[in-house]
XYZ file of C-alpha atoms in Angstrom:
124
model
C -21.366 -12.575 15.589
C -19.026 -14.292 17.843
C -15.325 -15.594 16.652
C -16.709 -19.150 16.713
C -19.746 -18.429 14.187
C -17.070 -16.143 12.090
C -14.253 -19.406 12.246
C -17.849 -21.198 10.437
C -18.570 -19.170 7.995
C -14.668 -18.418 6.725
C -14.151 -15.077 8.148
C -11.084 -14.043 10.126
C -11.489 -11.560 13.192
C -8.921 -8.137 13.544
C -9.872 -6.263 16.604
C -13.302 -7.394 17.270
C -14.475 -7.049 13.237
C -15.100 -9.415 10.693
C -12.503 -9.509 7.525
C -14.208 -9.697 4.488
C -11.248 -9.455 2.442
C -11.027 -11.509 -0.880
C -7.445 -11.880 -0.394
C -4.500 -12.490 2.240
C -2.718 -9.259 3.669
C 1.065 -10.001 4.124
C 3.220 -7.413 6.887
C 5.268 -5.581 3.986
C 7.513 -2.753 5.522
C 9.556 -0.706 3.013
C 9.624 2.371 1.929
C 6.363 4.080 0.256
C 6.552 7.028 -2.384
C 2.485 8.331 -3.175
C 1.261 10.926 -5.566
C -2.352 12.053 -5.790
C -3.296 11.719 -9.078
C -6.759 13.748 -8.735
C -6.272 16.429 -6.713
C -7.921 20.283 -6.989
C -5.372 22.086 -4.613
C -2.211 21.106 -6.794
C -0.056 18.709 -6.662
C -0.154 16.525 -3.089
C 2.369 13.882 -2.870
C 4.551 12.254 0.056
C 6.374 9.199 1.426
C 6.125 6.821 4.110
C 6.201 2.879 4.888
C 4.397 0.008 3.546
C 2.507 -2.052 6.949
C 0.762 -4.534 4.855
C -0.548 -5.631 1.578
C -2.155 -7.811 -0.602
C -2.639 -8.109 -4.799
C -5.941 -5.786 -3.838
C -4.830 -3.438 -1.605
C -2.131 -1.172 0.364
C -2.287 -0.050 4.048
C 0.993 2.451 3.959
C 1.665 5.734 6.795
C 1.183 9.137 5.776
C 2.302 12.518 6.790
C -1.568 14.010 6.371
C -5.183 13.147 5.883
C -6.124 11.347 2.227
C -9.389 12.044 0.642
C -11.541 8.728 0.020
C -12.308 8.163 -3.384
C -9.072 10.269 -4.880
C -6.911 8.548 -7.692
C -3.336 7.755 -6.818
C -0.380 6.474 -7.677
C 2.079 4.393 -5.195
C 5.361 3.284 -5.627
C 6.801 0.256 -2.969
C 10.641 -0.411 -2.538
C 9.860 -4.328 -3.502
C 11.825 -6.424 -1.010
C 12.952 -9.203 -3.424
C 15.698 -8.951 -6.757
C 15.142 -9.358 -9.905
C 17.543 -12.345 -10.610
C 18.740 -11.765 -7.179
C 20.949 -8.530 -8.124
C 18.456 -5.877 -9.596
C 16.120 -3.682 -7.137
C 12.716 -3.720 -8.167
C 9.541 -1.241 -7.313
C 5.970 -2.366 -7.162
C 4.120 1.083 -8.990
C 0.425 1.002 -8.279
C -2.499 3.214 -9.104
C -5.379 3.047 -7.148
C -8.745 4.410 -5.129
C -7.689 5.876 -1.138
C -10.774 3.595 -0.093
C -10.300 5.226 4.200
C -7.495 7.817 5.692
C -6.717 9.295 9.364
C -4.183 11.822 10.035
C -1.454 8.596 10.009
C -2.456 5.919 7.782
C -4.015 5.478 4.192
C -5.583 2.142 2.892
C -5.960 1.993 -0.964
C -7.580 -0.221 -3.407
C -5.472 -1.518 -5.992
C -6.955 -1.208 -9.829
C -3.568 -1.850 -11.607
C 0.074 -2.573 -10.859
C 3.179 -3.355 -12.858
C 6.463 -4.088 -11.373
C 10.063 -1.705 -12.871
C 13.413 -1.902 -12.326
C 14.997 0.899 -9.674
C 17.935 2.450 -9.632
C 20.883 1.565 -7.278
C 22.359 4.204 -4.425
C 25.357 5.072 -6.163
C 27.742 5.590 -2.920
C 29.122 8.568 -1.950
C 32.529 9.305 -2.215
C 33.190 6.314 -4.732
């Protein structure tokens, strides 16, 4: 299928392959904490950045390889304030739907937004 027939039939075109995703992915960059939630060799967990998302999923860098179809739980440094003042953090749980050695995309089954600490500063 070429990028005219795709532009017909409402699909978008990344690197040569037809989107078929429900909803829009927006270029999110913050800071990613991740937690496997199913996982037989103890407890796996790590940190990385956010490259994109949408209300059904989370492309986000890894330090190592996630297993498809494991249960986790994300947590995403929210860019915007709560009333402008308070930091907030997007905590997700979710399928790892693909993985490589860099990346992770996961599917979203629930999400609630909390309130986050501030940085106290040091030396204050």
């Amino acid at each position: 299928m070429n990028i005219e027939q795709q532009q017909l039939i409402g699909g978008r075109s990344f690197g040569g392959h037809l989107d078929r995703r429900e909803t829009s992915r927006f270029p999110v960059r913050e800071d990613v904490r991740y937690r496997v939630l199913q996982s037989k060799s103890g407890q796996l967990s790590g940190a990385g950045k956010s490259l994109d998302m949408s209300s059904g999923g989370i492309l986000f860098t890894t330090t190592e390889r996630l297993q498809p179809g494991r249960l986790i739980e994300i947590s995403v440094n929210w860019p915007a304030r709560l009333d402008g003042t308070c930091a907030l953090q997007l905590v997700a749980t979710g399928r790892v739907v693909r993985s490589d050695n860099e990346t992770a995309a996961v599917r979203i089954e629930r999400y609630e937004f909390k309130t986050r600490a501030s940085s106290l500063a040091v030396g204050a």
